[in-house]
Coordinates of C-alpha atoms in Angstrom, one line a residue:
M690 CA 111.7 88.3 -3.7
Q691 CA 111.6 92.2 -3.1
I692 CA 114.0 94.9 -4.1
P693 CA 113.7 98.2 -2.5
W694 CA 114.0 101.1 -4.9
T695 CA 116.8 103.1 -3.2
S696 CA 119.2 100.0 -3.2
V697 CA 118.8 100.0 -7.3
K698 CA 122.2 102.1 -7.9
R699 CA 123.7 103.4 -11.3
K700 CA 126.3 101.4 -12.6
S701 CA 128.3 104.6 -13.6
D702 CA 128.3 105.8 -10.1
P703 CA 127.7 103.5 -7.3
T704 CA 126.3 106.3 -4.8
V705 CA 123.4 107.4 -7.2
S706 CA 120.2 105.5 -6.6
I707 CA 117.5 104.9 -9.3
V708 CA 114.2 106.0 -7.6
P709 CA 111.1 106.0 -9.8
N710 CA 108.4 108.1 -9.1
N711 CA 105.7 106.1 -11.6
P712 CA 105.7 103.4 -14.2
E713 CA 104.9 106.4 -16.7
N714 CA 107.7 108.2 -16.9
S715 CA 110.2 106.4 -14.5
L716 CA 112.3 102.9 -14.3
S717 CA 109.6 100.4 -14.7
Q718 CA 111.5 97.3 -14.8
L719 CA 114.8 95.7 -13.8
R720 CA 117.3 92.9 -14.9
I721 CA 119.9 91.9 -12.8
A722 CA 123.2 90.7 -14.4
V723 CA 124.4 87.2 -12.7
F724 CA 128.1 88.5 -12.3
N725 CA 130.1 85.5 -11.7
D726 CA 130.0 84.4 -15.5
G727 CA 128.9 87.8 -16.9
T728 CA 126.6 86.0 -19.3
N729 CA 123.3 85.4 -17.6
E730 CA 120.5 87.5 -16.6
S731 CA 118.1 86.9 -13.7
G732 CA 114.3 87.5 -14.8
T733 CA 112.7 90.4 -15.0
F734 CA 111.8 92.7 -11.6
Y735 CA 108.6 94.8 -11.9
I736 CA 107.1 97.7 -10.1
N737 CA 105.2 95.5 -7.5
E738 CA 104.1 98.2 -4.8
V739 CA 105.0 101.6 -4.2
G740 CA 109.2 101.7 -3.1
Y741 CA 109.9 97.9 -4.4
F742 CA 110.7 96.2 -7.5
T743 CA 109.6 92.1 -7.2
S744 CA 110.9 89.3 -9.1
A745 CA 108.7 87.1 -11.8
S746 CA 108.8 83.4 -10.9
G747 CA 111.9 82.3 -12.6
Y748 CA 111.6 82.9 -16.2
F749 CA 108.3 83.2 -16.6
E750 CA 107.0 87.1 -17.2
A751 CA 104.1 88.8 -18.4
S752 CA 104.7 92.8 -19.0
L753 CA 102.8 95.5 -20.5
I754 CA 103.8 96.6 -24.3
L755 CA 102.6 100.2 -23.4
Y756 CA 101.4 102.1 -20.6
H757 CA 98.6 104.9 -21.7
P758 CA 96.4 106.8 -19.2
G759 CA 93.1 106.4 -21.6
L760 CA 90.7 109.0 -22.2
P761 CA 88.4 110.0 -19.7
E762 CA 85.0 108.9 -20.2
Y763 CA 86.2 105.5 -22.1
D764 CA 87.3 102.1 -21.7
A765 CA 91.1 101.7 -22.0
E766 CA 93.0 99.1 -24.0
Y767 CA 96.2 97.2 -23.3
D768 CA 98.6 94.4 -24.3
I769 CA 100.4 92.2 -22.6
V770 CA 103.1 89.9 -23.8
V771 CA 103.9 86.6 -21.7
K772 CA 107.2 85.2 -22.3
N773 CA 109.2 81.9 -21.2
D774 CA 112.9 81.8 -21.0
G775 CA 112.6 85.5 -22.7
V776 CA 110.6 84.0 -25.6
P777 CA 107.0 85.2 -26.2
I778 CA 104.3 82.3 -25.7
N779 CA 100.4 82.3 -26.9
S780 CA 99.5 79.3 -24.8
G781 CA 100.3 77.2 -21.7
F782 CA 99.0 80.0 -19.7
T783 CA 95.9 81.7 -18.1
L784 CA 95.5 85.5 -17.5
R785 CA 93.1 86.8 -14.4
A786 CA 92.4 90.6 -13.8
N787 CA 91.7 91.6 -9.7
D788 CA 88.3 92.9 -10.8
A789 CA 85.8 90.8 -12.9
R790 CA 84.6 93.8 -14.9
V791 CA 88.3 93.8 -16.5
E792 CA 87.8 91.6 -20.1
I793 CA 90.9 89.8 -21.5
Q794 CA 90.8 88.2 -24.9
G795 CA 93.8 86.8 -25.8
G796 CA 96.8 89.2 -24.8
K797 CA 94.6 92.1 -24.8
V798 CA 92.8 93.5 -21.8
T799 CA 90.2 96.3 -21.5
V800 CA 89.4 98.0 -18.6
P801 CA 86.3 99.7 -18.8
Y802 CA 85.7 103.4 -17.5
S803 CA 83.6 102.4 -14.5
V804 CA 86.8 100.9 -12.7
R805 CA 89.1 103.5 -14.2
E806 CA 87.0 106.4 -12.6
Q807 CA 87.8 104.8 -9.2
G808 CA 91.2 105.4 -9.6
K809 CA 91.8 101.8 -8.9
D810 CA 94.7 99.8 -10.3
V811 CA 94.4 96.7 -12.4
I812 CA 96.3 93.5 -11.8
V813 CA 96.4 91.3 -14.5
T814 CA 98.4 87.7 -13.3
A815 CA 99.5 85.1 -15.8
T816 CA 99.6 81.7 -14.3
S817 CA 101.2 79.0 -16.4
T818 CA 100.4 75.5 -16.3
S819 CA 103.3 74.6 -14.2
G820 CA 102.0 77.1 -11.6
Q821 CA 104.4 80.1 -12.5
S822 CA 103.0 83.5 -12.2
S823 CA 104.0 87.0 -13.1
S824 CA 101.7 89.9 -12.7
V825 CA 101.1 93.3 -14.7
I826 CA 100.1 96.6 -12.6
I827 CA 98.0 99.0 -14.9
P828 CA 97.6 102.3 -13.3
S829 CA 94.3 104.1 -13.5
K830 CA 94.4 107.8 -13.6
K831 CA 91.4 109.8 -12.0
W832 CA 90.2 112.7 -13.9
D833 CA 88.6 115.6 -12.8
I834 CA 86.8 118.1 -15.4
T835 CA 88.1 121.8 -16.0
F836 CA 86.1 122.7 -19.1
N837 CA 82.9 121.1 -20.4
D838 CA 80.4 122.9 -23.3
D839 CA 77.6 120.5 -24.6
F840 CA 76.7 123.5 -27.0
D841 CA 73.1 123.2 -26.0
G842 CA 72.3 126.7 -26.7
N843 CA 71.8 128.9 -29.5
D844 CA 75.0 130.4 -29.3
L845 CA 78.5 130.5 -28.4
D846 CA 78.9 130.9 -24.3
P847 CA 81.0 134.2 -24.2
T848 CA 82.8 133.0 -21.1
K849 CA 84.3 130.2 -23.0
W850 CA 84.5 130.9 -26.6
S851 CA 85.4 133.6 -29.4
V852 CA 86.1 134.0 -33.1
F853 CA 89.8 133.5 -33.3
E854 CA 91.6 135.7 -35.7
P855 CA 88.5 137.4 -37.3
E856 CA 89.0 138.9 -41.0
L857 CA 92.3 136.7 -41.4
S858 CA 93.3 135.2 -44.5
Y859 CA 96.5 133.0 -45.1
G860 CA 98.8 133.2 -48.4
S861 CA 96.6 132.1 -51.3
A862 CA 93.9 131.4 -49.5
P863 CA 90.4 132.3 -51.5
S864 CA 88.7 133.0 -48.2
Y865 CA 88.9 134.7 -44.5
C866 CA 87.5 134.0 -41.1
A867 CA 84.2 135.6 -40.8
R868 CA 82.8 137.0 -37.4
D869 CA 79.6 135.0 -38.3
C870 CA 81.9 131.6 -39.0
Y871 CA 79.5 129.5 -36.6
E872 CA 75.9 128.3 -35.9
V873 CA 74.9 126.6 -32.8
S874 CA 71.8 124.7 -32.8
D875 CA 70.2 121.3 -31.8
G876 CA 72.9 120.6 -29.3
T877 CA 75.8 121.0 -31.5
L878 CA 78.5 123.6 -32.7
K879 CA 78.8 123.7 -37.0
L880 CA 81.7 125.7 -38.1
L881 CA 80.6 126.8 -41.7
A882 CA 82.5 127.6 -44.8
K883 CA 80.6 129.8 -46.9
K884 CA 79.7 130.8 -50.7
R885 CA 79.6 134.9 -50.8
E886 CA 81.3 137.6 -52.6
T887 CA 83.0 140.5 -49.8
V888 CA 85.7 142.9 -50.0
L889 CA 88.4 142.7 -47.1
N890 CA 91.3 145.4 -47.2
G891 CA 90.8 145.9 -50.9
R892 CA 90.5 142.6 -51.8
T893 CA 87.7 140.4 -53.1
Y894 CA 86.6 137.4 -51.9
Q895 CA 84.5 134.9 -52.7
Y896 CA 84.0 132.3 -49.6
T897 CA 84.5 132.7 -45.8
D898 CA 85.6 130.1 -43.4
G899 CA 86.3 130.2 -39.7
A900 CA 87.8 129.2 -36.6
I901 CA 87.0 129.7 -32.7
S902 CA 89.2 129.3 -29.7
T903 CA 88.8 129.5 -25.8
E904 CA 92.2 132.4 -25.5
N905 CA 91.9 134.6 -23.0
K906 CA 89.1 132.4 -21.3
F907 CA 90.5 129.2 -20.6
T908 CA 93.5 127.9 -20.6
Q909 CA 95.5 125.0 -18.3
S910 CA 99.0 123.0 -18.9
L911 CA 99.1 119.1 -19.0
G912 CA 96.3 116.8 -18.5
C913 CA 93.5 115.9 -21.4
Y914 CA 91.7 117.8 -24.1
V915 CA 89.0 115.9 -26.1
S916 CA 86.1 116.5 -28.3
A917 CA 83.5 114.7 -30.1
M918 CA 83.1 115.8 -33.9
R919 CA 81.9 114.5 -37.1
Y920 CA 82.8 115.7 -40.8
E921 CA 81.1 116.1 -44.3
P922 CA 82.8 114.0 -46.8
W923 CA 85.2 117.3 -48.4
S924 CA 88.6 117.6 -49.3
G925 CA 90.5 121.1 -50.3
I926 CA 89.2 121.9 -46.6
C927 CA 90.4 121.1 -43.4
G928 CA 88.7 120.9 -40.1
G929 CA 90.9 120.7 -37.0
F930 CA 90.8 120.9 -33.1
W931 CA 94.1 122.1 -31.7
L932 CA 96.3 123.3 -29.2
L933 CA 98.0 126.6 -29.2
P934 CA 100.0 128.5 -26.1
E935 CA 99.2 132.0 -24.4
F936 CA 101.4 134.6 -26.6
H937 CA 102.8 136.8 -23.9
G938 CA 104.4 138.9 -26.6
Q939 CA 106.0 136.2 -28.4
R940 CA 105.6 132.4 -29.6
Q941 CA 105.7 130.0 -26.2
S942 CA 106.1 126.8 -25.4
L943 CA 103.4 123.7 -24.3
F944 CA 106.5 121.3 -23.3
F945 CA 110.2 121.1 -24.9
D946 CA 111.6 118.8 -27.1
G947 CA 114.2 117.3 -24.3
P948 CA 115.6 118.0 -21.2
R949 CA 118.5 120.1 -22.8
S950 CA 116.7 121.9 -25.8
D951 CA 116.5 124.8 -28.0
L952 CA 113.2 123.5 -29.5
G953 CA 109.6 123.9 -27.8
C954 CA 106.3 123.0 -28.9
G955 CA 104.3 125.9 -30.1
E956 CA 101.5 124.1 -31.6
V957 CA 99.4 120.7 -31.0
D958 CA 97.1 119.5 -34.0
I959 CA 95.6 117.1 -32.1
I960 CA 93.3 116.3 -35.5
E961 CA 93.5 117.9 -39.0
W962 CA 91.1 116.0 -41.5
S963 CA 90.2 116.4 -45.0
N964 CA 88.9 113.7 -47.3
I965 CA 91.7 113.4 -49.1
F966 CA 93.2 111.8 -46.0
G967 CA 90.6 108.6 -46.2
D968 CA 90.2 106.9 -43.0
R969 CA 93.4 108.6 -41.5
Y970 CA 93.9 111.9 -39.8
C971 CA 97.3 114.0 -39.4
V972 CA 98.4 114.4 -35.8
T973 CA 101.2 117.0 -35.2
E974 CA 103.6 118.6 -33.1
H975 CA 105.2 121.6 -34.1
F976 CA 108.6 122.7 -32.6
W977 CA 110.3 126.6 -32.9
N978 CA 113.8 127.3 -31.5
Y979 CA 112.5 129.7 -28.7
N980 CA 115.8 131.7 -29.3
T981 CA 115.0 132.4 -33.0
N982 CA 111.4 131.9 -33.5
Q983 CA 112.5 129.7 -36.4
H984 CA 109.9 126.6 -37.3
S985 CA 112.5 123.6 -36.7
D986 CA 110.8 120.3 -36.2
T987 CA 107.8 118.4 -36.0
N988 CA 106.5 115.3 -34.2
H989 CA 104.0 113.7 -36.7
V990 CA 101.7 110.8 -37.3
M991 CA 99.1 109.9 -39.6
A992 CA 96.7 108.0 -37.0
S993 CA 94.8 105.3 -38.2
P994 CA 91.7 104.5 -36.1
Q995 CA 89.3 101.5 -37.1
P996 CA 88.2 101.7 -41.1
G997 CA 85.2 103.6 -41.5
K998 CA 85.1 105.9 -38.5
M999 CA 85.9 109.1 -40.5
Y1000 CA 82.9 108.4 -42.9
D1001 CA 80.2 106.7 -40.7
G1002 CA 78.0 110.0 -39.9
Q1003 CA 78.7 109.4 -36.1
F1004 CA 80.5 111.5 -33.5
H1005 CA 84.1 110.7 -32.4
A1006 CA 86.1 111.3 -29.5
I1007 CA 89.1 112.7 -30.8
G1008 CA 91.7 114.0 -28.2
V1009 CA 95.2 114.0 -26.4
V1010 CA 96.6 113.4 -23.0
I1011 CA 99.3 115.6 -22.3
T1012 CA 101.7 114.2 -19.1
E1013 CA 105.3 115.9 -18.5
S1014 CA 107.1 113.1 -20.2
N1015 CA 104.8 111.9 -23.0
S1016 CA 101.6 112.7 -25.4
Y1017 CA 99.0 110.2 -26.4
Y1018 CA 96.6 110.6 -28.8
Y1019 CA 93.4 108.9 -29.0
C1020 CA 90.1 108.3 -31.1
D1021 CA 87.7 106.9 -28.6
E1022 CA 89.2 104.2 -26.6
E1023 CA 91.7 103.6 -29.2
L1024 CA 95.4 104.9 -28.9
V1025 CA 96.3 106.2 -32.3
G1026 CA 99.9 108.0 -31.4
V1027 CA 102.6 108.5 -28.8
F1028 CA 105.5 111.0 -28.5
E1029 CA 107.8 111.7 -25.6
H1030 CA 109.0 115.4 -24.9
S1031 CA 110.4 117.0 -21.7
Y1032 CA 107.7 119.6 -19.4
T1033 CA 110.9 122.0 -18.9
T1034 CA 114.4 122.2 -20.3
L1035 CA 117.6 123.8 -19.6
N1036 CA 118.5 126.9 -22.2
A1037 CA 122.2 127.6 -23.4
S1038 CA 122.6 129.2 -20.1
G1039 CA 121.6 126.8 -17.7
E1040 CA 118.2 128.5 -16.6
T1041 CA 115.2 126.2 -16.5
M1042 CA 112.5 126.9 -19.5
Y1043 CA 108.9 126.2 -18.3
P1044 CA 106.1 125.9 -20.7
A1045 CA 103.0 128.1 -20.8
N1046 CA 99.2 127.4 -20.4
N1047 CA 97.2 126.4 -23.6
F1048 CA 94.0 127.0 -25.0
M1049 CA 92.0 125.1 -27.6
L1050 CA 90.7 126.0 -30.9
F1051 CA 88.9 124.6 -33.5
S1052 CA 89.3 125.6 -37.2
Y1053 CA 87.7 124.8 -40.6
R1054 CA 89.7 126.6 -43.2
M1055 CA 89.9 126.4 -47.3
G1056 CA 93.0 126.2 -49.2
P1057 CA 93.2 127.2 -53.2
D1058 CA 91.9 124.8 -55.5
N1059 CA 95.2 123.8 -56.9
D1060 CA 97.8 121.0 -56.3
S1061 CA 99.5 123.6 -53.9
N1062 CA 96.7 122.6 -51.3
W1063 CA 97.7 120.0 -48.7
V1064 CA 94.2 119.0 -48.1
G1065 CA 93.7 118.2 -51.7
R1066 CA 91.6 119.9 -54.9
W1067 CA 88.0 120.9 -54.2
N1068 CA 85.8 117.8 -54.4
F1069 CA 82.7 120.4 -53.7
D1070 CA 81.0 122.9 -56.1
D1071 CA 79.2 125.8 -55.2
S1072 CA 75.7 124.3 -54.8
D1073 CA 77.2 122.3 -51.8
F1074 CA 77.7 125.6 -49.7
P1075 CA 77.8 125.7 -46.7
L1076 CA 80.1 123.4 -45.6
K1077 CA 80.1 122.4 -42.1
Y1078 CA 82.6 120.9 -39.5
E1079 CA 80.1 119.7 -36.7
V1080 CA 81.5 119.5 -32.7
D1081 CA 79.0 117.8 -30.4
W1082 CA 80.6 118.6 -27.1
C1083 CA 84.3 119.9 -26.2
R1084 CA 86.2 119.0 -22.6
A1085 CA 89.2 118.9 -20.8
Y1086 CA 90.4 117.4 -17.7
K1087 CA 93.3 117.4 -15.3

């Protein structure tokens, strides 16, 4: 049985059709009440092909717990639940995909990047021992690279990077951002914190740290931003990978808190890590009231990739995919966080607010060696300097 999208009407207004555009940000499932007694429901109807819902066979149904686009160049993992009469079951059925390269173990489906890069949608079909079947479609996102730096030279590429806010210090920090805050060698970027006494604006500092960005050199809106990085085991200092919007005279927004909201996201922290966080790291979206320019809210999660990744001395890809309706955060192939948002919003006057383009930023900043430091007390001493936050490559995609 198939039902055209355009024939599905809103109960509150039968003249209005529900016409989804894609399964990521629109209606992707449909349940139909049996109105002659008002108590029963049919099986779930799913998007099966463009323009139609299709019914599962009877009450046996498979569904995708959460769709996500995955990181470019990495496999993507998904979880499928199979239900009989609405109750999850773990046996009495088989799962098969329409491509032999797709791996299925239990209810976990791994779609290799060799499939995803072709833009080929994966269809996983659950078949019961009695012959009932239900299929799930996992859309594949095909990416185009828009920015790439492998740091293969002996200096930063000046067409891509510059020191961010040089000679700037925050609050009670014991350091400031030095113009020579980095090193490019042996195929990697090293952001450096150094022990050295300098005087800046009449104040004596014992340390310098640093940040670089693509501001005024590379920007885009939406898409994927990802970098491979590794950390030394220090607390009291924080290594970050961020997105900030272009300034345009005042703080802009990358996206908004909802379709009618005064809050715009003015900073995306893809990762902030210090040894005090252990196996986890901070993922944060900061929202400002775009009328008052006051910091008002955050979306925040302590990302928890596989244990040991932050300590194993290997480079790991940390990234975000931003769509018009969601932000998906990753560590390698692992999805570690998801937030919803709106790409545009209506302000109080009914005008549509649009986001600005964003640029990428790496930072390695020290805090004071006291309990006010949100990334912990220092676990290093002067003999450990220079401290290093290392980046193997950085990429962006659309």
